[in-house]
Amino acid sequence: MQRFYFENIKDYFFIEDKNFINQVLKVLRSQLWDNFIFFDGKKHTDFVFEISEIQKNKIFFKKLEEIDKNSEIDFEINLFSSIPNKLEKIEFIVQKWTEVWVSNFYFFKSQRSQKIFLNENKVDRIKKIIQEAAEQSNRNKIPNFQIIEKIDFEKLKKEKNIFLHTKDENSIKLSEIKAKSWEKINIFIGPEWWFSDEEIEIFQKNNFQKIFLWNRILRTETVGFTVAFFIIQNF
């Protein structure tokens, strides 16, 4: 069954969003009595509904059953990413990280970040990509997306903070991260030309752990979710 996020789920409700109606009727070619799954992003529950009525500008749904499940991880993994050099990379990052169960996205301007202007329409598009990835990957929650002006190191003190680097000096292996010891793990990803020496010094002064993966250089948009998936699988 097709799965959708909808915030205000009731036993009987209707949706009048034109894009949704187009997807259901013209793309999916759905008909009366076809079943769908909805989730509200709050409960660990999938709600099975059937199409009970189709009007010109509305589709009505009637609840059939509730399915209790928990597809979320038991701790929080957050991405703190330097803004990459292309909007397409941000879109790819949020899509793939959502699929591997990352909790929240925080993008910030590092010293070597490229200039990208994200207007309201672009941010809405990014959030829509996150929502669709959550729907597809069977998640219960929708990750938060935020552009932050600066990193609040004081707030992060009681959390596990790691940053990735290409040099193994003063570094540990990813396999040494003990996820069960932490409620929150924050992964910091640098831009295409990595963090500056000054930024690395600031990270280390704030007890961030440096992680060296291997001798190969991974792209900004691929290294993060690879690390997140490894941590989750070893929880």
Short mmCIF file of N, CA, C and O in Angstrom, two decimals, residues 56-151:
data_model
loop_
_atom_site.label_atom_id
_atom_site.label_comp_id
_atom_site.label_asym_id
_atom_site.label_seq_id
_atom_site.Cartn_x
_atom_site.Cartn_y
_atom_site.Cartn_z
N LYS A 56 -14.82 16.29 -6.74
CA LYS A 56 -13.98 16.99 -7.71
C LYS A 56 -12.72 17.55 -7.07
O LYS A 56 -11.63 17.45 -7.64
N ASN A 57 -12.85 18.14 -5.87
CA ASN A 57 -11.72 18.80 -5.22
C ASN A 57 -11.37 18.18 -3.86
O ASN A 57 -10.61 18.78 -3.09
N LYS A 58 -11.92 17.02 -3.57
CA LYS A 58 -11.66 16.39 -2.27
C LYS A 58 -11.66 14.88 -2.42
O LYS A 58 -12.36 14.32 -3.25
N ILE A 59 -10.82 14.25 -1.55
CA ILE A 59 -10.87 12.79 -1.42
C ILE A 59 -11.12 12.48 0.05
O ILE A 59 -10.38 12.96 0.92
N PHE A 60 -12.13 11.69 0.34
CA PHE A 60 -12.48 11.33 1.71
C PHE A 60 -11.92 9.95 2.05
O PHE A 60 -11.96 9.03 1.22
N PHE A 61 -11.42 9.84 3.29
CA PHE A 61 -10.83 8.58 3.76
C PHE A 61 -11.51 8.12 5.04
O PHE A 61 -11.83 8.92 5.92
N LYS A 62 -11.69 6.81 5.16
CA LYS A 62 -12.28 6.20 6.35
C LYS A 62 -11.30 5.19 6.93
O LYS A 62 -10.76 4.35 6.22
N LYS A 63 -11.09 5.29 8.25
CA LYS A 63 -10.10 4.42 8.91
C LYS A 63 -10.60 2.99 9.02
O LYS A 63 -11.74 2.73 9.42
N LEU A 64 -9.71 2.05 8.69
CA LEU A 64 -10.01 0.63 8.80
C LEU A 64 -9.34 -0.01 10.01
O LEU A 64 -9.95 -0.80 10.73
N GLU A 65 -8.06 0.31 10.24
CA GLU A 65 -7.34 -0.29 11.36
C GLU A 65 -6.09 0.51 11.69
O GLU A 65 -5.63 1.35 10.90
N GLU A 66 -5.54 0.22 12.86
CA GLU A 66 -4.28 0.81 13.30
C GLU A 66 -3.24 -0.29 13.47
O GLU A 66 -3.56 -1.37 14.00
N ILE A 67 -2.03 -0.02 13.03
CA ILE A 67 -0.95 -1.00 13.15
C ILE A 67 0.15 -0.40 14.02
O ILE A 67 0.79 0.59 13.65
N ASP A 68 0.34 -0.96 15.21
CA ASP A 68 1.39 -0.48 16.11
C ASP A 68 2.75 -0.96 15.62
O ASP A 68 2.94 -2.14 15.34
N LYS A 69 3.68 -0.04 15.54
CA LYS A 69 5.04 -0.41 15.15
C LYS A 69 5.98 0.71 15.57
O LYS A 69 5.57 1.84 15.80
N ASN A 70 7.25 0.39 15.67
CA ASN A 70 8.26 1.40 15.97
C ASN A 70 9.44 1.17 15.05
O ASN A 70 10.25 0.27 15.27
N SER A 71 9.53 1.99 14.04
CA SER A 71 10.63 1.86 13.09
C SER A 71 11.75 2.85 13.34
O SER A 71 12.66 2.98 12.54
N GLU A 72 11.70 3.56 14.49
CA GLU A 72 12.73 4.54 14.82
C GLU A 72 13.81 3.90 15.69
O GLU A 72 13.57 2.92 16.39
N ILE A 73 15.01 4.49 15.66
CA ILE A 73 16.09 4.02 16.52
C ILE A 73 15.88 4.54 17.93
O ILE A 73 15.12 5.48 18.16
N ASP A 74 16.58 3.96 18.91
CA ASP A 74 16.39 4.29 20.31
C ASP A 74 17.28 5.43 20.79
O ASP A 74 17.26 5.77 21.97
N PHE A 75 18.06 5.99 19.91
CA PHE A 75 18.86 7.16 20.27
C PHE A 75 18.80 8.14 19.11
O PHE A 75 18.17 7.87 18.09
N GLU A 76 19.40 9.28 19.28
CA GLU A 76 19.28 10.35 18.29
C GLU A 76 20.59 10.54 17.55
O GLU A 76 21.65 10.66 18.17
N ILE A 77 20.52 10.52 16.23
CA ILE A 77 21.68 10.85 15.39
C ILE A 77 21.35 12.12 14.62
O ILE A 77 20.34 12.17 13.90
N ASN A 78 22.18 13.13 14.78
CA ASN A 78 21.95 14.40 14.10
C ASN A 78 23.10 14.70 13.15
O ASN A 78 24.26 14.44 13.46
N LEU A 79 22.75 15.26 12.01
CA LEU A 79 23.76 15.70 11.05
C LEU A 79 23.98 17.20 11.18
O LEU A 79 23.04 17.98 11.10
N PHE A 80 25.23 17.59 11.39
CA PHE A 80 25.65 18.98 11.29
C PHE A 80 26.56 19.06 10.07
O PHE A 80 27.69 18.59 10.10
N SER A 81 26.04 19.62 9.00
CA SER A 81 26.77 19.62 7.74
C SER A 81 27.11 21.03 7.30
O SER A 81 26.25 21.93 7.33
N SER A 82 28.34 21.21 6.87
CA SER A 82 28.70 22.45 6.18
C SER A 82 27.87 22.53 4.90
O SER A 82 27.61 21.52 4.25
N ILE A 83 27.46 23.72 4.54
CA ILE A 83 26.68 23.88 3.33
C ILE A 83 27.54 23.53 2.12
O ILE A 83 28.60 24.12 1.92
N PRO A 84 27.13 22.55 1.33
CA PRO A 84 27.93 22.13 0.17
C PRO A 84 27.82 23.14 -0.97
O PRO A 84 27.13 24.16 -0.86
N ASN A 85 28.48 22.85 -2.09
CA ASN A 85 28.56 23.83 -3.18
C ASN A 85 27.40 23.78 -4.16
O ASN A 85 27.34 24.59 -5.08
N LYS A 86 26.46 22.84 -3.97
CA LYS A 86 25.31 22.75 -4.88
C LYS A 86 24.06 22.38 -4.09
O LYS A 86 24.10 21.59 -3.17
N LEU A 87 22.94 22.97 -4.51
CA LEU A 87 21.66 22.64 -3.89
C LEU A 87 21.34 21.16 -4.06
O LEU A 87 20.78 20.52 -3.16
N GLU A 88 21.70 20.60 -5.21
CA GLU A 88 21.42 19.18 -5.48
C GLU A 88 22.08 18.27 -4.45
O GLU A 88 21.54 17.21 -4.12
N LYS A 89 23.22 18.69 -3.92
CA LYS A 89 23.89 17.88 -2.90
C LYS A 89 23.12 17.89 -1.59
O LYS A 89 23.02 16.87 -0.90
N ILE A 90 22.57 19.05 -1.23
CA ILE A 90 21.74 19.11 -0.03
C ILE A 90 20.54 18.19 -0.17
O ILE A 90 20.19 17.44 0.74
N GLU A 91 19.91 18.23 -1.34
CA GLU A 91 18.75 17.38 -1.59
C GLU A 91 19.10 15.90 -1.49
O GLU A 91 18.35 15.11 -0.93
N PHE A 92 20.24 15.53 -2.05
CA PHE A 92 20.69 14.13 -1.99
C PHE A 92 20.98 13.73 -0.54
O PHE A 92 20.60 12.64 -0.10
N ILE A 93 21.65 14.62 0.19
CA ILE A 93 22.02 14.32 1.58
C ILE A 93 20.77 14.07 2.43
O ILE A 93 20.69 13.07 3.16
N VAL A 94 19.80 14.98 2.37
CA VAL A 94 18.63 14.83 3.25
C VAL A 94 17.80 13.60 2.86
O VAL A 94 17.22 12.94 3.72
N GLN A 95 17.76 13.28 1.58
CA GLN A 95 17.01 12.10 1.16
C GLN A 95 17.63 10.82 1.72
O GLN A 95 16.94 9.99 2.32
N LYS A 96 18.94 10.65 1.51
CA LYS A 96 19.59 9.41 1.91
C LYS A 96 19.75 9.30 3.42
O LYS A 96 19.61 8.21 3.99
N TRP A 97 20.01 10.42 4.09
CA TRP A 97 20.12 10.38 5.55
C TRP A 97 18.78 10.05 6.19
O TRP A 97 18.71 9.35 7.20
N THR A 98 17.70 10.56 5.62
CA THR A 98 16.37 10.23 6.14
C THR A 98 16.11 8.73 6.04
O THR A 98 15.57 8.11 6.96
N GLU A 99 16.50 8.14 4.93
CA GLU A 99 16.28 6.71 4.72
C GLU A 99 17.03 5.86 5.75
O GLU A 99 16.55 4.78 6.11
N VAL A 100 18.20 6.33 6.21
CA VAL A 100 18.96 5.53 7.18
C VAL A 100 18.70 5.99 8.63
O VAL A 100 19.47 5.72 9.52
N TRP A 101 17.59 6.71 8.84
CA TRP A 101 17.10 7.00 10.19
C TRP A 101 17.89 8.07 10.92
O TRP A 101 18.07 7.99 12.13
N VAL A 102 18.31 9.12 10.25
CA VAL A 102 18.90 10.27 10.92
C VAL A 102 17.78 11.14 11.49
O VAL A 102 16.73 11.29 10.88
N SER A 103 18.01 11.71 12.67
CA SER A 103 16.94 12.39 13.40
C SER A 103 16.70 13.82 12.94
O SER A 103 15.55 14.23 12.74
N ASN A 104 17.78 14.60 12.79
CA ASN A 104 17.63 16.02 12.47
C ASN A 104 18.78 16.49 11.58
O ASN A 104 19.90 15.97 11.67
N PHE A 105 18.49 17.50 10.76
CA PHE A 105 19.48 18.09 9.86
C PHE A 105 19.76 19.53 10.26
O PHE A 105 18.83 20.34 10.38
N TYR A 106 21.05 19.84 10.45
CA TYR A 106 21.47 21.20 10.73
C TYR A 106 22.58 21.57 9.74
O TYR A 106 23.66 20.98 9.77
N PHE A 107 22.30 22.52 8.88
CA PHE A 107 23.30 22.97 7.91
C PHE A 107 23.83 24.34 8.34
O PHE A 107 23.06 25.21 8.75
N PHE A 108 25.14 24.49 8.25
CA PHE A 108 25.76 25.74 8.69
C PHE A 108 26.86 26.15 7.71
O PHE A 108 27.38 25.32 6.96
N LYS A 109 27.23 27.41 7.75
CA LYS A 109 28.27 27.94 6.87
C LYS A 109 29.63 27.81 7.57
O LYS A 109 29.88 28.47 8.57
N SER A 110 30.47 26.94 7.06
CA SER A 110 31.83 26.82 7.59
C SER A 110 32.75 27.75 6.81
O SER A 110 32.34 28.41 5.86
N GLN A 111 34.00 27.79 7.20
CA GLN A 111 34.93 28.73 6.57
C GLN A 111 35.13 28.45 5.08
O GLN A 111 35.40 29.37 4.31
N ARG A 112 35.01 27.21 4.67
CA ARG A 112 35.23 26.85 3.27
C ARG A 112 33.95 26.49 2.53
O ARG A 112 33.99 25.92 1.45
N SER A 113 32.82 26.84 3.11
CA SER A 113 31.54 26.60 2.44
C SER A 113 31.38 27.53 1.24
O SER A 113 31.89 28.65 1.24
N GLN A 114 30.64 27.04 0.25
CA GLN A 114 30.29 27.87 -0.89
C GLN A 114 29.05 28.70 -0.55
O GLN A 114 28.30 28.38 0.37
N LYS A 115 28.85 29.78 -1.29
CA LYS A 115 27.69 30.62 -1.07
C LYS A 115 26.49 30.06 -1.82
O LYS A 115 26.49 29.98 -3.04
N ILE A 116 25.47 29.66 -1.06
CA ILE A 116 24.22 29.18 -1.64
C ILE A 116 23.08 29.90 -0.93
O ILE A 116 23.01 29.90 0.30
N PHE A 117 22.21 30.51 -1.69
CA PHE A 117 21.06 31.19 -1.09
C PHE A 117 19.87 30.25 -1.14
O PHE A 117 19.45 29.81 -2.21
N LEU A 118 19.35 29.94 0.03
CA LEU A 118 18.18 29.07 0.13
C LEU A 118 16.96 29.91 0.46
O LEU A 118 16.75 30.29 1.61
N ASN A 119 16.16 30.22 -0.55
CA ASN A 119 14.95 30.97 -0.29
C ASN A 119 13.86 30.05 0.25
O ASN A 119 14.06 28.84 0.41
N GLU A 120 12.70 30.61 0.53
CA GLU A 120 11.63 29.84 1.16
C GLU A 120 11.18 28.68 0.28
O GLU A 120 10.91 27.58 0.78
N ASN A 121 11.12 28.89 -1.02
CA ASN A 121 10.69 27.82 -1.93
C ASN A 121 11.68 26.66 -1.94
O ASN A 121 11.27 25.48 -1.98
N LYS A 122 12.98 26.97 -1.90
CA LYS A 122 13.99 25.92 -1.89
C LYS A 122 13.95 25.13 -0.59
O LYS A 122 14.09 23.90 -0.58
N VAL A 123 13.75 25.83 0.53
CA VAL A 123 13.64 25.15 1.83
C VAL A 123 12.41 24.25 1.85
O VAL A 123 12.47 23.11 2.34
N ASP A 124 11.30 24.73 1.32
CA ASP A 124 10.09 23.92 1.25
C ASP A 124 10.32 22.67 0.40
O ASP A 124 9.81 21.58 0.72
N ARG A 125 11.06 22.81 -0.69
CA ARG A 125 11.36 21.67 -1.54
C ARG A 125 12.21 20.64 -0.79
O ARG A 125 11.97 19.44 -0.86
N ILE A 126 13.19 21.12 -0.03
CA ILE A 126 14.03 20.23 0.77
C ILE A 126 13.20 19.48 1.80
O ILE A 126 13.34 18.26 1.98
N LYS A 127 12.31 20.19 2.48
CA LYS A 127 11.45 19.55 3.48
C LYS A 127 10.52 18.52 2.83
O LYS A 127 10.20 17.49 3.44
N LYS A 128 10.08 18.81 1.61
CA LYS A 128 9.23 17.85 0.90
C LYS A 128 10.01 16.58 0.56
O LYS A 128 9.47 15.47 0.65
N ILE A 129 11.26 16.73 0.19
CA ILE A 129 12.11 15.57 -0.09
C ILE A 129 12.28 14.72 1.16
O ILE A 129 12.23 13.49 1.11
N ILE A 130 12.47 15.38 2.30
CA ILE A 130 12.59 14.66 3.57
C ILE A 130 11.31 13.89 3.87
O ILE A 130 11.34 12.71 4.26
N GLN A 131 10.18 14.54 3.69
CA GLN A 131 8.89 13.88 3.94
C GLN A 131 8.70 12.67 3.05
O GLN A 131 8.31 11.59 3.53
N GLU A 132 8.97 12.82 1.77
CA GLU A 132 8.79 11.70 0.84
C GLU A 132 9.73 10.55 1.15
O GLU A 132 9.36 9.38 1.01
N ALA A 133 10.95 10.87 1.60
CA ALA A 133 11.90 9.81 1.97
C ALA A 133 11.42 9.07 3.21
O ALA A 133 11.57 7.85 3.32
N ALA A 134 10.82 9.79 4.16
CA ALA A 134 10.27 9.15 5.36
C ALA A 134 9.08 8.26 5.01
O ALA A 134 8.93 7.16 5.56
N GLU A 135 8.24 8.74 4.11
CA GLU A 135 7.09 7.93 3.67
C GLU A 135 7.57 6.64 3.02
O GLU A 135 7.07 5.54 3.32
N GLN A 136 8.54 6.76 2.15
CA GLN A 136 9.03 5.60 1.39
C GLN A 136 9.77 4.60 2.27
O GLN A 136 9.66 3.38 2.08
N SER A 137 10.52 5.11 3.25
CA SER A 137 11.40 4.23 4.04
C SER A 137 10.74 3.68 5.29
O SER A 137 11.39 3.07 6.13
N ASN A 138 9.43 3.92 5.44
CA ASN A 138 8.66 3.32 6.53
C ASN A 138 8.99 3.91 7.90
O ASN A 138 8.91 3.24 8.92
N ARG A 139 9.35 5.18 7.93
CA ARG A 139 9.65 5.83 9.20
C ARG A 139 8.39 6.30 9.90
O ARG A 139 7.36 6.53 9.28
N ASN A 140 8.51 6.49 11.23
CA ASN A 140 7.40 7.03 12.00
C ASN A 140 7.48 8.55 12.14
O ASN A 140 6.47 9.21 12.36
N LYS A 141 8.69 9.10 12.06
CA LYS A 141 8.89 10.53 12.30
C LYS A 141 9.49 11.22 11.08
O LYS A 141 10.19 10.60 10.29
N ILE A 142 9.24 12.53 10.99
CA ILE A 142 9.81 13.35 9.94
C ILE A 142 10.99 14.12 10.53
O ILE A 142 10.81 14.91 11.46
N PRO A 143 12.20 13.92 10.04
CA PRO A 143 13.36 14.66 10.56
C PRO A 143 13.20 16.17 10.37
O PRO A 143 12.60 16.64 9.39
N ASN A 144 13.73 16.92 11.31
CA ASN A 144 13.71 18.37 11.25
C ASN A 144 14.85 18.87 10.36
O ASN A 144 15.93 18.28 10.32
N PHE A 145 14.59 19.95 9.62
CA PHE A 145 15.61 20.58 8.79
C PHE A 145 15.76 22.04 9.21
O PHE A 145 14.78 22.76 9.34
N GLN A 146 17.03 22.45 9.42
CA GLN A 146 17.25 23.81 9.89
C GLN A 146 18.59 24.35 9.39
O GLN A 146 19.59 23.63 9.38
N ILE A 147 18.60 25.61 8.98
CA ILE A 147 19.84 26.32 8.68
C ILE A 147 20.22 27.10 9.94
O ILE A 147 19.43 27.91 10.44
N ILE A 148 21.41 26.86 10.48
CA ILE A 148 21.82 27.55 11.71
C ILE A 148 22.93 28.54 11.41
O ILE A 148 23.77 28.32 10.53
N GLU A 149 22.94 29.64 12.13
CA GLU A 149 23.93 30.69 11.92
C GLU A 149 25.29 30.28 12.47
O GLU A 149 26.34 30.58 11.89
N LYS A 150 25.29 29.61 13.62
CA LYS A 150 26.54 29.18 14.23
C LYS A 150 26.30 27.97 15.12
O LYS A 150 25.15 27.68 15.50
N ILE A 151 27.35 27.27 15.45
CA ILE A 151 27.25 26.07 16.28
C ILE A 151 27.26 26.47 17.75
O ILE A 151 28.14 27.22 18.20
#
